[in-house]
mmCIF file of C-alpha atoms and ligand atoms in Angstrom:
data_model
loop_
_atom_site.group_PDB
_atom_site.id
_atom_site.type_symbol
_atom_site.label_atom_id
_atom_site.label_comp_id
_atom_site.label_asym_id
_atom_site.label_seq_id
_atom_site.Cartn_x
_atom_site.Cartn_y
_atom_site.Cartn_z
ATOM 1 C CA UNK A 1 -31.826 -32.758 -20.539
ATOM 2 C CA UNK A 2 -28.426 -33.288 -22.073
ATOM 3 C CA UNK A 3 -25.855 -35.335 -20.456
ATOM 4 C CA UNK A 4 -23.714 -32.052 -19.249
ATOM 5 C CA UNK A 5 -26.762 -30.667 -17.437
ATOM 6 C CA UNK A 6 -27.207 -33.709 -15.529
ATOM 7 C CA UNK A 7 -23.426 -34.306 -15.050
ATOM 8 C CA UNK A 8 -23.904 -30.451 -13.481
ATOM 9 C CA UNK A 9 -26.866 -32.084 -11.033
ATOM 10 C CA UNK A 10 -24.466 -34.951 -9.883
ATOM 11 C CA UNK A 11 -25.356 -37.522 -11.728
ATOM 12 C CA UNK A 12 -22.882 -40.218 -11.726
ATOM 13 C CA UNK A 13 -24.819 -42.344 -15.108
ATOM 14 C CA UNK A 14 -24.366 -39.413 -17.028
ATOM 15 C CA UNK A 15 -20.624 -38.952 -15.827
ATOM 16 C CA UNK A 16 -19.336 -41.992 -16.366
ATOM 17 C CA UNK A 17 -21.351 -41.815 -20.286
ATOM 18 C CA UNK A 18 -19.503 -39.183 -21.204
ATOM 19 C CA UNK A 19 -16.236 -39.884 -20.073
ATOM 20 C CA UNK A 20 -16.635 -43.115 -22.360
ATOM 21 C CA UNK A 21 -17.694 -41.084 -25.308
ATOM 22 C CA UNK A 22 -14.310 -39.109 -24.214
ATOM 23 C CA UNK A 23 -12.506 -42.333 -24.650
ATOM 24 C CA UNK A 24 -13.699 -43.474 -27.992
ATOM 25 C CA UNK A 25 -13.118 -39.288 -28.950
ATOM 26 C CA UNK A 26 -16.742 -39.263 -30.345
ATOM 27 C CA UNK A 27 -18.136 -36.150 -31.844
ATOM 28 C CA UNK A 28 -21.588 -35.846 -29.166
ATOM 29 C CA UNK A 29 -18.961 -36.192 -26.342
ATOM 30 C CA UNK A 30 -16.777 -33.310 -27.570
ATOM 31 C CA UNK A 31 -20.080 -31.068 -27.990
ATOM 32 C CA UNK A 32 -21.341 -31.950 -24.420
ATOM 33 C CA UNK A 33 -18.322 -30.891 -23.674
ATOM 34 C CA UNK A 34 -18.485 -27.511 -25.074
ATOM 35 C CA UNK A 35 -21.488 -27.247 -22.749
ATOM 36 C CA UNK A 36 -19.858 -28.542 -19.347
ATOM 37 C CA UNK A 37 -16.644 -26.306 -19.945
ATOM 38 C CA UNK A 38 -18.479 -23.202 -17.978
ATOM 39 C CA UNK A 39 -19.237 -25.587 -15.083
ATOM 40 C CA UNK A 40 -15.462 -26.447 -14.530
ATOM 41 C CA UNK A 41 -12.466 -24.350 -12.791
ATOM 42 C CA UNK A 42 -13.082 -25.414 -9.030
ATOM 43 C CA UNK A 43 -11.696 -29.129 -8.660
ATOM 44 C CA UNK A 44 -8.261 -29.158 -7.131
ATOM 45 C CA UNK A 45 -6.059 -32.192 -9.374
ATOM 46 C CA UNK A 46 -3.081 -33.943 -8.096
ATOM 47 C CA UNK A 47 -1.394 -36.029 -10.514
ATOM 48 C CA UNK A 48 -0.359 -39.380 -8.662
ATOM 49 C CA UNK A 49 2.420 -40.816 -11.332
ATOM 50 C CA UNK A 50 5.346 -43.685 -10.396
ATOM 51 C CA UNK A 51 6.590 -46.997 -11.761
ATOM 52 C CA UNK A 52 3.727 -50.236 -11.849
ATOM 53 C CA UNK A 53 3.190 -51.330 -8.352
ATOM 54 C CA UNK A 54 5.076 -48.895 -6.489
ATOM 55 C CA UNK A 55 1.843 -48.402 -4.074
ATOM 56 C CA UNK A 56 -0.488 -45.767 -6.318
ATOM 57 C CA UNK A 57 -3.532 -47.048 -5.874
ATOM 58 C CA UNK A 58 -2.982 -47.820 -2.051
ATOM 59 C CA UNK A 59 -2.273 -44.450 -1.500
ATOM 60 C CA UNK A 60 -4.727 -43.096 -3.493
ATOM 61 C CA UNK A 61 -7.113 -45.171 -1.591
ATOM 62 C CA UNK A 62 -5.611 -43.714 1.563
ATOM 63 C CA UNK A 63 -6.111 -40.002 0.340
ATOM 64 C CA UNK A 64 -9.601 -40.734 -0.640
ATOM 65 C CA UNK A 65 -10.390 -41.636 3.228
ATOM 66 C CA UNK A 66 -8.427 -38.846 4.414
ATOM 67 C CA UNK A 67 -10.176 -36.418 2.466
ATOM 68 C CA UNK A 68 -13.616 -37.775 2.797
ATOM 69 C CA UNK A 69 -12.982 -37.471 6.240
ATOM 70 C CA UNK A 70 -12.968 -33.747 5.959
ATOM 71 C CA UNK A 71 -16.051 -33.847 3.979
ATOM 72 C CA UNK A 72 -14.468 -33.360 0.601
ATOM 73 C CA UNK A 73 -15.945 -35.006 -2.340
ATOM 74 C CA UNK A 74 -12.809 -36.407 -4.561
ATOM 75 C CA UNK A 75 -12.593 -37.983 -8.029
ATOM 76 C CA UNK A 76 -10.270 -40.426 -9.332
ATOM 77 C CA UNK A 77 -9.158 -41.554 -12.351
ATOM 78 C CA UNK A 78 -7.104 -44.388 -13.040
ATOM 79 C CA UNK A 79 -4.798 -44.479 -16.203
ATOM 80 C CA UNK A 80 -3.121 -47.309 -17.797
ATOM 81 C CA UNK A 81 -1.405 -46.430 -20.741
ATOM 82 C CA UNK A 82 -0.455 -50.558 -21.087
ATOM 83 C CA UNK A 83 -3.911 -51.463 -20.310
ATOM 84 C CA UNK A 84 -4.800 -52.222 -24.309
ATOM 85 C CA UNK A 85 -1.902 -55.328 -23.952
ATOM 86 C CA UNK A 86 -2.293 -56.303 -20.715
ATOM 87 C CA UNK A 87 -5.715 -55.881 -19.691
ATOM 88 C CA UNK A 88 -5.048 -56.206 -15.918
ATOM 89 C CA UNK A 89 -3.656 -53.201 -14.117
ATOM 90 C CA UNK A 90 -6.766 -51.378 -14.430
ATOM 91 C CA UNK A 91 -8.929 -54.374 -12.868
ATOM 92 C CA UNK A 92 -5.912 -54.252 -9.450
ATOM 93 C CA UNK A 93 -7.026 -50.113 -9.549
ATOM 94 C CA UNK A 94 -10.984 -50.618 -8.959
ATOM 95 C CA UNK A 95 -10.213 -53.448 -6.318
ATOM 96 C CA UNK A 96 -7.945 -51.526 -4.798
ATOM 97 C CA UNK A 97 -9.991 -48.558 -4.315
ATOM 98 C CA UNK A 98 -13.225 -50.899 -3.763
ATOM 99 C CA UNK A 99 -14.139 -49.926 0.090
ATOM 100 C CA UNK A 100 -15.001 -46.431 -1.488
ATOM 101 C CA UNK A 101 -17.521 -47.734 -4.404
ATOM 102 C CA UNK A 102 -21.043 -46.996 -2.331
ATOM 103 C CA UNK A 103 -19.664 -43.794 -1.403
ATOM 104 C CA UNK A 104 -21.508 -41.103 -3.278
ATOM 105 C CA UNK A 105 -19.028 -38.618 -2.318
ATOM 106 C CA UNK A 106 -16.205 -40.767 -4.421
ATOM 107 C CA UNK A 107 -16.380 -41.690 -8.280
ATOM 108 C CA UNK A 108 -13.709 -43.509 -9.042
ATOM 109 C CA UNK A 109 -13.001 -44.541 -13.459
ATOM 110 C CA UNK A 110 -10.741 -46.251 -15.290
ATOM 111 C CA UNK A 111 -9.470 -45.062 -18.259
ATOM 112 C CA UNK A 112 -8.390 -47.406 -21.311
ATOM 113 C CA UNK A 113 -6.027 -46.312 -24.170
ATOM 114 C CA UNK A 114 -8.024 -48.482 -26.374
ATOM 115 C CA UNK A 115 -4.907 -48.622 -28.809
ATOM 116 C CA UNK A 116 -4.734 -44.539 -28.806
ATOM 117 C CA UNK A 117 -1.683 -43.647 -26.552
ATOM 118 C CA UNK A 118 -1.632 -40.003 -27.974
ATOM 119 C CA UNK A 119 -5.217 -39.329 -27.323
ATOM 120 C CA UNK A 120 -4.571 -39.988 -23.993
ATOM 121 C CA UNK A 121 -3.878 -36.780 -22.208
ATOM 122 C CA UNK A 122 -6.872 -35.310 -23.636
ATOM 123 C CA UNK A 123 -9.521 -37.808 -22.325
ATOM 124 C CA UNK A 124 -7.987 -37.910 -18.931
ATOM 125 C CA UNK A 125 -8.019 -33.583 -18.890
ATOM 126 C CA UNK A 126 -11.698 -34.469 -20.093
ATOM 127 C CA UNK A 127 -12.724 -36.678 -17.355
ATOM 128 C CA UNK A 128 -11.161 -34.279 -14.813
ATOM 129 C CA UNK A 129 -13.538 -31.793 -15.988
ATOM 130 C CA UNK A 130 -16.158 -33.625 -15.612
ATOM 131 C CA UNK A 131 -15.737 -34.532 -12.023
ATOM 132 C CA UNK A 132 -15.223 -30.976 -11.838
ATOM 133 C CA UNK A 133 -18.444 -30.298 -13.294
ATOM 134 C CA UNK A 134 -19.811 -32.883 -10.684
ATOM 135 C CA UNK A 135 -18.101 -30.900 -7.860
ATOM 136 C CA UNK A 136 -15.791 -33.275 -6.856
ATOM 137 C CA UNK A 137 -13.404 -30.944 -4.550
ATOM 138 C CA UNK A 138 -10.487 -32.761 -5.201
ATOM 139 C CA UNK A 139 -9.676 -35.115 -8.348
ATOM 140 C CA UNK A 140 -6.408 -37.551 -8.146
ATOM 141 C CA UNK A 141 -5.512 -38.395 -11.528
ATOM 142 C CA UNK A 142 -3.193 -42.274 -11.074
ATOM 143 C CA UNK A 143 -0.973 -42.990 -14.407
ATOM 144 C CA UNK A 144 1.807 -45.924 -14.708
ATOM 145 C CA UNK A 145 4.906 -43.982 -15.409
ATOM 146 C CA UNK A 146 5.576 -44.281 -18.940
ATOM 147 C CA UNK A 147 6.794 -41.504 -21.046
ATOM 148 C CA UNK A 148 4.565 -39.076 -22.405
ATOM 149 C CA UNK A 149 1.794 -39.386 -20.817
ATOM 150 C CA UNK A 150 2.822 -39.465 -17.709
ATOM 151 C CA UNK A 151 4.700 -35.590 -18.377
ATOM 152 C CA UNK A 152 1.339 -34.301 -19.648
ATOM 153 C CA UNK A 153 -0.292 -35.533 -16.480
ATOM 154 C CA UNK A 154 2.322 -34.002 -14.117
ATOM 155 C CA UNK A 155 2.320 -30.433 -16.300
ATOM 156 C CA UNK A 156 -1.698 -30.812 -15.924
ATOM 157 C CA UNK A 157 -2.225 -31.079 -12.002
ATOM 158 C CA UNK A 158 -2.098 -28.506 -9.461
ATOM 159 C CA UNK A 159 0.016 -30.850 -7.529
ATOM 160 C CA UNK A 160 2.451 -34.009 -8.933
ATOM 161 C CA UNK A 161 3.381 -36.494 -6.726
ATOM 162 C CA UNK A 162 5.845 -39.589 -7.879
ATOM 163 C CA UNK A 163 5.884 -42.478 -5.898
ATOM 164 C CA UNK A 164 9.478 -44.417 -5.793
ATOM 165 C CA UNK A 165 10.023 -47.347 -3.343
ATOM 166 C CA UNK A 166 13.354 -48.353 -1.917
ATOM 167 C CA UNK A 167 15.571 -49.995 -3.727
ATOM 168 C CA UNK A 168 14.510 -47.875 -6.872
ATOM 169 C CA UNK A 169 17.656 -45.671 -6.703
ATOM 170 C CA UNK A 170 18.541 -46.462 -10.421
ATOM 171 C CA UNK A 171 15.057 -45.029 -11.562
ATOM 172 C CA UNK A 172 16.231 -42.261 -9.974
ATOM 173 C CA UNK A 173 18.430 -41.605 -12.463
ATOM 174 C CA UNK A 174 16.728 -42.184 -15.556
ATOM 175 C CA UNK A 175 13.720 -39.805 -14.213
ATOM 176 C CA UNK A 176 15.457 -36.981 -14.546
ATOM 177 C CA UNK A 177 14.187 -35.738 -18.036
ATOM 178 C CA UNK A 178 11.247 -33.176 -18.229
ATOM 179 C CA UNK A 179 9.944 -35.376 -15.201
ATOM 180 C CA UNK A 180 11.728 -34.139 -11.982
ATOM 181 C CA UNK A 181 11.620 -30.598 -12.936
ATOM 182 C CA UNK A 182 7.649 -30.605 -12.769
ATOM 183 C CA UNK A 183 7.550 -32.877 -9.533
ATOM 184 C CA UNK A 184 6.055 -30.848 -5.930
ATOM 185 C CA UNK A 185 5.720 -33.883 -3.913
ATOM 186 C CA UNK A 186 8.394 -36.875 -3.970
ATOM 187 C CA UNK A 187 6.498 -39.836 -1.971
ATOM 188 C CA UNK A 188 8.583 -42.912 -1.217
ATOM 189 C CA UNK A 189 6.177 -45.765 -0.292
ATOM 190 C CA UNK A 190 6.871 -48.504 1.197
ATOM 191 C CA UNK A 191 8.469 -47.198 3.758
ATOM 192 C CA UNK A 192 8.970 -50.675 5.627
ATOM 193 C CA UNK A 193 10.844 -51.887 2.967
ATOM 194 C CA UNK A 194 14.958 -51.432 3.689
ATOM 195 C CA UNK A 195 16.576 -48.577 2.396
ATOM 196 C CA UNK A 196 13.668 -45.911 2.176
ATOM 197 C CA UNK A 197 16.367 -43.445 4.110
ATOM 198 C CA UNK A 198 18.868 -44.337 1.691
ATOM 199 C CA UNK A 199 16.469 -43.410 -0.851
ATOM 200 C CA UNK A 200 15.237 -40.343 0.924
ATOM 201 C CA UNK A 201 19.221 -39.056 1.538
ATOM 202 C CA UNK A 202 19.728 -39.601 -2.721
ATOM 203 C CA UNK A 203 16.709 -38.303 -3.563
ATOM 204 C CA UNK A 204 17.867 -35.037 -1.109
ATOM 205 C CA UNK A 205 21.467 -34.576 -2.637
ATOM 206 C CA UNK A 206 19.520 -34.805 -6.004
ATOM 207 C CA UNK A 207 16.966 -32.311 -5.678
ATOM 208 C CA UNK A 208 20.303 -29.764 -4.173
ATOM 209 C CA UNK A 209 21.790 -30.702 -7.044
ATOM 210 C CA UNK A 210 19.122 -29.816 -9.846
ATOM 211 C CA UNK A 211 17.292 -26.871 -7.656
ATOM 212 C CA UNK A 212 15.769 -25.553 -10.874
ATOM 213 C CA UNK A 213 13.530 -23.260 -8.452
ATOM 214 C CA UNK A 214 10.098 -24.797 -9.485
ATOM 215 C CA UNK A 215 8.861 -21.682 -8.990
ATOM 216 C CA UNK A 216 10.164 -21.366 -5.606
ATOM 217 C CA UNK A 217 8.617 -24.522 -4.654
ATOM 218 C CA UNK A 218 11.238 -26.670 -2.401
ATOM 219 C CA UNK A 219 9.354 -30.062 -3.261
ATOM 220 C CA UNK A 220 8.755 -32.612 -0.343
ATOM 221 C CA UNK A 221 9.742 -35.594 0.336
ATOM 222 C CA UNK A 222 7.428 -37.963 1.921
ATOM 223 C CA UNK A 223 7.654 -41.039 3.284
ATOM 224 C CA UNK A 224 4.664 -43.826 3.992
ATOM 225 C CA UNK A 225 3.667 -46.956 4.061
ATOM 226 C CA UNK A 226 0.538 -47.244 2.356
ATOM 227 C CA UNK A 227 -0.395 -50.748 3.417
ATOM 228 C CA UNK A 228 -0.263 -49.899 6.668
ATOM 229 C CA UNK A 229 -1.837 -46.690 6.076
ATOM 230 C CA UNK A 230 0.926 -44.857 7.543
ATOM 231 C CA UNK A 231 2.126 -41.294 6.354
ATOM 232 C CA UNK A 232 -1.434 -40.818 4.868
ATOM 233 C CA UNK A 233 -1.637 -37.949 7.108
ATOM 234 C CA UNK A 234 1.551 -36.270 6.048
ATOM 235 C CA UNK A 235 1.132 -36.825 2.624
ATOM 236 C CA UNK A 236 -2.277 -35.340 2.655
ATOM 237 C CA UNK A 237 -0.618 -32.062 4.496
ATOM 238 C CA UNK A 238 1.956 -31.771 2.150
ATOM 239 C CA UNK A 239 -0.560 -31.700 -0.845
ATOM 240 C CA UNK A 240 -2.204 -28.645 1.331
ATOM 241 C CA UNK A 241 1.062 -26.930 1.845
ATOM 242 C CA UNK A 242 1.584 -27.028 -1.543
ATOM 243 C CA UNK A 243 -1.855 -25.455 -2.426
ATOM 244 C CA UNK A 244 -1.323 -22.738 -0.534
ATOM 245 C CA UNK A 245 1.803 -22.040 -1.324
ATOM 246 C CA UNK A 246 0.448 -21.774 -4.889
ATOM 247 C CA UNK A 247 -2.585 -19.579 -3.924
ATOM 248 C CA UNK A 248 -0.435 -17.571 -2.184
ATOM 249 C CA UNK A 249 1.782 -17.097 -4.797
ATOM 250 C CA UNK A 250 -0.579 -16.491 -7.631
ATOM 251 C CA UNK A 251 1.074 -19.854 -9.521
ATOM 252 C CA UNK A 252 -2.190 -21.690 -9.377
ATOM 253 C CA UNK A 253 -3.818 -19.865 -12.237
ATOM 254 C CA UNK A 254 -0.108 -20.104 -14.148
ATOM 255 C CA UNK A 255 -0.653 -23.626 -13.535
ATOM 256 C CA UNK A 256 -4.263 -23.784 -14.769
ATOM 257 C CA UNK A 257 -3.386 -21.537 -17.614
ATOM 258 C CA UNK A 258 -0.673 -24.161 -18.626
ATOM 259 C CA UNK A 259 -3.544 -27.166 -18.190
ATOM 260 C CA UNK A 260 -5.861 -25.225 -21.044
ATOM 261 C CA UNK A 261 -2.875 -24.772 -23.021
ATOM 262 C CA UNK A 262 -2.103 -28.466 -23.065
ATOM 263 C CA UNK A 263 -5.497 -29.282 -23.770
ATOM 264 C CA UNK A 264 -5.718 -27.042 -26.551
ATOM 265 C CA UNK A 265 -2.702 -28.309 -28.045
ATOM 266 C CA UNK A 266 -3.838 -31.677 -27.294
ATOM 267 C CA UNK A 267 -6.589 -31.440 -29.313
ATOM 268 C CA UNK A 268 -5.226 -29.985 -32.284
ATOM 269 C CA UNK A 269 -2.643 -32.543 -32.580
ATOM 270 C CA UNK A 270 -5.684 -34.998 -32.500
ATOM 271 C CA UNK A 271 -7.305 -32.805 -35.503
ATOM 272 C CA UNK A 272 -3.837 -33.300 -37.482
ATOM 273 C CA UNK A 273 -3.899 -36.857 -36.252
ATOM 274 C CA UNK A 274 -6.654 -38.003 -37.395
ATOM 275 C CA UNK A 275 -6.465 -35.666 -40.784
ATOM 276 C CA UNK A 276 -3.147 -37.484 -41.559
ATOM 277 C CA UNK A 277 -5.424 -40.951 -40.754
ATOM 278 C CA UNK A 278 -7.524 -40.249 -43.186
ATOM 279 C CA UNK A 279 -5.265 -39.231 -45.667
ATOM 280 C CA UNK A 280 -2.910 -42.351 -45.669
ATOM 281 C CA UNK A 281 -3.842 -44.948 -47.869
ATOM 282 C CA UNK A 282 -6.663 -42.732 -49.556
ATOM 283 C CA UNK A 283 -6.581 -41.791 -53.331
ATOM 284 C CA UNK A 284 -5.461 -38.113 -52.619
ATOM 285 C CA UNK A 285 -2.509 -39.245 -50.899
ATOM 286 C CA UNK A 286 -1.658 -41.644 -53.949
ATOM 287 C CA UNK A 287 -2.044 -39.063 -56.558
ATOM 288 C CA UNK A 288 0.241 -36.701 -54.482
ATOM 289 C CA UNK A 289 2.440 -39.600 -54.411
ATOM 290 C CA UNK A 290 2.429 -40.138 -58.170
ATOM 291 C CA UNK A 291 2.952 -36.511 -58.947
ATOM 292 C CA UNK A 292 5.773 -36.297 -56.645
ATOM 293 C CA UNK A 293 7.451 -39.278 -58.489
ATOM 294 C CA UNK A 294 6.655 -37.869 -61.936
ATOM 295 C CA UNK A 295 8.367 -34.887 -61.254
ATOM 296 C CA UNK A 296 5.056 -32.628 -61.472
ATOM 297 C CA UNK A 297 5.243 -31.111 -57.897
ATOM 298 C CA UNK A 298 8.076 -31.482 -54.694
ATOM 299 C CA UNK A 299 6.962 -32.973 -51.496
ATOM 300 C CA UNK A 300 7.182 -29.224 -49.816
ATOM 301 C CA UNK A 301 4.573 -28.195 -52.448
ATOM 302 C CA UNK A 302 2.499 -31.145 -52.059
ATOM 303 C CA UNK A 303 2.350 -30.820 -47.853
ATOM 304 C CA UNK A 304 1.085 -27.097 -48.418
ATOM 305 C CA UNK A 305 -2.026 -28.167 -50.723
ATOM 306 C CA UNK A 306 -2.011 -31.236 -48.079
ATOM 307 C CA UNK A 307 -2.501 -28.344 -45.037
ATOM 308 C CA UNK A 308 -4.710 -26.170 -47.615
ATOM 309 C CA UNK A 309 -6.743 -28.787 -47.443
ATOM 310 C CA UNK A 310 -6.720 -29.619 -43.160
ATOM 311 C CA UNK A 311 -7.614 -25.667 -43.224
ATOM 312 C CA UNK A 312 -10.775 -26.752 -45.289
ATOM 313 C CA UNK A 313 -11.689 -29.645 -43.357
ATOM 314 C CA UNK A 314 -11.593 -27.860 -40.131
ATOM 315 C CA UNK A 315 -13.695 -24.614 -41.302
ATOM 316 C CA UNK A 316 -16.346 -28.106 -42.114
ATOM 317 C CA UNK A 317 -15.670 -28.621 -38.360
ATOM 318 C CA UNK A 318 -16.224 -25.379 -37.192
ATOM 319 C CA UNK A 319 -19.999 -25.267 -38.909
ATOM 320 C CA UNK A 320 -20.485 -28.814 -37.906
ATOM 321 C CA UNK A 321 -21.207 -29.998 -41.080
ATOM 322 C CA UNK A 322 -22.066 -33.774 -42.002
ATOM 323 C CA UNK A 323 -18.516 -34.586 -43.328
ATOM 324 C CA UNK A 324 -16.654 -33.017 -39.860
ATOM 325 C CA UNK A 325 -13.890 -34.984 -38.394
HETATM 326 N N1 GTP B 401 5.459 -53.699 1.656
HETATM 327 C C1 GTP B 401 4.599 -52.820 1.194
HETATM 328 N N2 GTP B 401 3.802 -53.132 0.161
HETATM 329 C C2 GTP B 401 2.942 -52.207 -0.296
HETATM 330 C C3 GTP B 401 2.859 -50.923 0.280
HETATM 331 N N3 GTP B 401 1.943 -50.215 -0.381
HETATM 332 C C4 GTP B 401 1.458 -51.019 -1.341
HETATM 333 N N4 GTP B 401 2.050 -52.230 -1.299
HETATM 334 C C5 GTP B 401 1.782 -53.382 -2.149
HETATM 335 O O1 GTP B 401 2.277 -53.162 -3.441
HETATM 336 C C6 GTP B 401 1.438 -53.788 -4.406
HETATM 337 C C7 GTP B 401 1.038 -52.803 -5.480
HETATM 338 O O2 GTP B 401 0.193 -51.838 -4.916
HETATM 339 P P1 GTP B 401 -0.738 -50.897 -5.808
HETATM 340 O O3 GTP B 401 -1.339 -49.890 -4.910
HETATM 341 O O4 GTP B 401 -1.631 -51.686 -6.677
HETATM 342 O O5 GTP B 401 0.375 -50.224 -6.714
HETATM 343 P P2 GTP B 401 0.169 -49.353 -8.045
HETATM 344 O O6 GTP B 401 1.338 -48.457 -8.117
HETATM 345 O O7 GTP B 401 -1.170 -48.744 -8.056
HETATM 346 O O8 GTP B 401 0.253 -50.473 -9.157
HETATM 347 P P3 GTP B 401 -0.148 -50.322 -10.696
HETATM 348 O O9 GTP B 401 -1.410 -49.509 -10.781
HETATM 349 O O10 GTP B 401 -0.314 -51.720 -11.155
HETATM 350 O O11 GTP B 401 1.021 -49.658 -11.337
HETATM 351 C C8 GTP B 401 0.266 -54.371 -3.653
HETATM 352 O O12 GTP B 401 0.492 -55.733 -3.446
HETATM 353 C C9 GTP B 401 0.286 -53.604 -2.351
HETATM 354 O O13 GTP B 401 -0.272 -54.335 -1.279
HETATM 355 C C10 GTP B 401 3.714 -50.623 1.393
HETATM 356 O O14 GTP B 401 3.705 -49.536 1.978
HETATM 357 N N5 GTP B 401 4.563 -51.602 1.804
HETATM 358 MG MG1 MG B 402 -2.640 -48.766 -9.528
#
């Protein structure tokens, strides 16, 4: 039985194989993958994104309750797009989220850049599909807010929340960018912490301000404190209100349409990627080089025979053969 069949069955081994062989982008992972793709489509993902130790993981760990409560299964993945220097977030994740671990209704995983920020994106949409697969009801997908990533997670989910704190009116500010556009739920955590309605009343007058319709969305503001477990409830109903709202609407397969068309792109860019990898400091390259130098061809000319030749090393993809990428 291959690993996507069992990952179909439930089983958690197999899960957690693959999503590894996601991480490391090996070729048997990508073809399982191929396999589990008709198996995916009924997860519900909310993208939980916000600055390092604004509460994430807390919450997270208070949605997972909530949920299972209801008798939903839910998947989590933790990413750390730092982890590769610092090593440690990722550790504070699984003990945070550690009362949940001998649930079999919960899988919880980590996910390491391993040096790789751009690949990212696409392991993360992987291992959502594979909880999918699993038949996780809901998957939260945690990410440090840092730049990319953190967009492609928000433009992936069915529902993006950002977690702010009090006291972070300044981040405000510099979140405006491609971020706050994409946002449906605005959670600010630590609630017992002065100046949460200060926050709230900013965070108000800015949404008035940059109403860009989200599709008709008017996102909510929440406000909890996770240690305490407070809110938990609220936040949880917002997430639902925002599901329907998008069932209703018909948005949720616009949304899930713009997922495949992220991952698509995703993993093209990783074709070029590693294409351009292989190219630097090989002998093809250097003889490009040389006859750019020696006047024999321009660099325009020599990028064309460069893509000529991607085109030929992705039709060896395509038939699987010995020397694919
Ligand atoms: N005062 C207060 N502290 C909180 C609250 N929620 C979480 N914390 C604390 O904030 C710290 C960080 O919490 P995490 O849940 O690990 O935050 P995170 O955003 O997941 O952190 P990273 O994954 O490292 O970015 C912990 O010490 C929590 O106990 C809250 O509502 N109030
Ligand atoms: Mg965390």
């Amino acid at each position: 039985m291959g690993l996507a069949e069992k990952i179909v069955r439930g089983d958690v081994q197999a899960a957690a194989r693959l999503i590894s062989g996601l991480e490391d982008g090996s070729p048997e992972a990508l073809d399982e993958m191929d396999s589990l793709y008709p198996h995916t489509g009924r997860a519900y993902v909310v993208g939980v994104t916000g600055a390092p130790g604004v509460g994430k993981s807390t919450l997270t760990d208070n949605l997972i309750a909530f949920f299972r409560k209801q008798d939903m299964k839910v998947g989590v993945i933790a990413i750390d797009p730092t982890s590769a220097l610092t090593g440690g977030a990722l550790l504070g994740d699984r003990i945070r989220m550690q009362r949940h671990s001998a649930d079999s209704g919960v899988f919880i995983r980590s996910l390491a850049t391993r040096g790789w920020v751009g690949g990212l994106a696409r392991a993360a949409i992987g291992a959502v599909h594979v909880m999918d697969a699993m038949g996780k009801d809901i998957v939260m997908v945690e990410t440090v807010g840092s730049g990319q990533i953190e967009i492609d997670i928000v433009r992936a989910s069915d529902t993006a929340l950002i977690v702010l704190t009090p006291g972070a009116g300044d981040s405000i500010q510099m979140m405006k960018a491609g971020i706050l556009e994409a946002v449906d739920i605005f959670v600010i955590n630590k609630a017992d912490m002065e100046g949460a309605d200060r926050l709230k009343a900013e965070l108000e007058l800015m949404l008035q301000e940059n109403n860009k319709g989200n599709g008709g969305w008017q996102p909510e503001i929440v406000l909890t404190e996770a240690i305490n477990d407070r809110g938990t409830g609220e936040l949880a109903g917002a997430i639902v209100k925002h599901k329907g709202f998008l069932v209703d609407g018909g948005a949720l397969s616009k949304r899930r349409r713009q997922r495949v068309r992220l991952e698509l792109l995703e993993t093209v860019e990783g074709y070029v990627r590693d294409f351009i990898k292989k190219l630097d400091g090989g002998d093809y390259l250097e003889k490009l080089v040389d006859d750019i130098l020696q006047g024999r061809t321009s660099p325009r000319s020599a990028s064309l025979e460069i893509t000529g030749s991607l085109a030929g090393d992705l039709d060896k993809l395509r038939s699987k053969g010995e020397d694919g990428l």
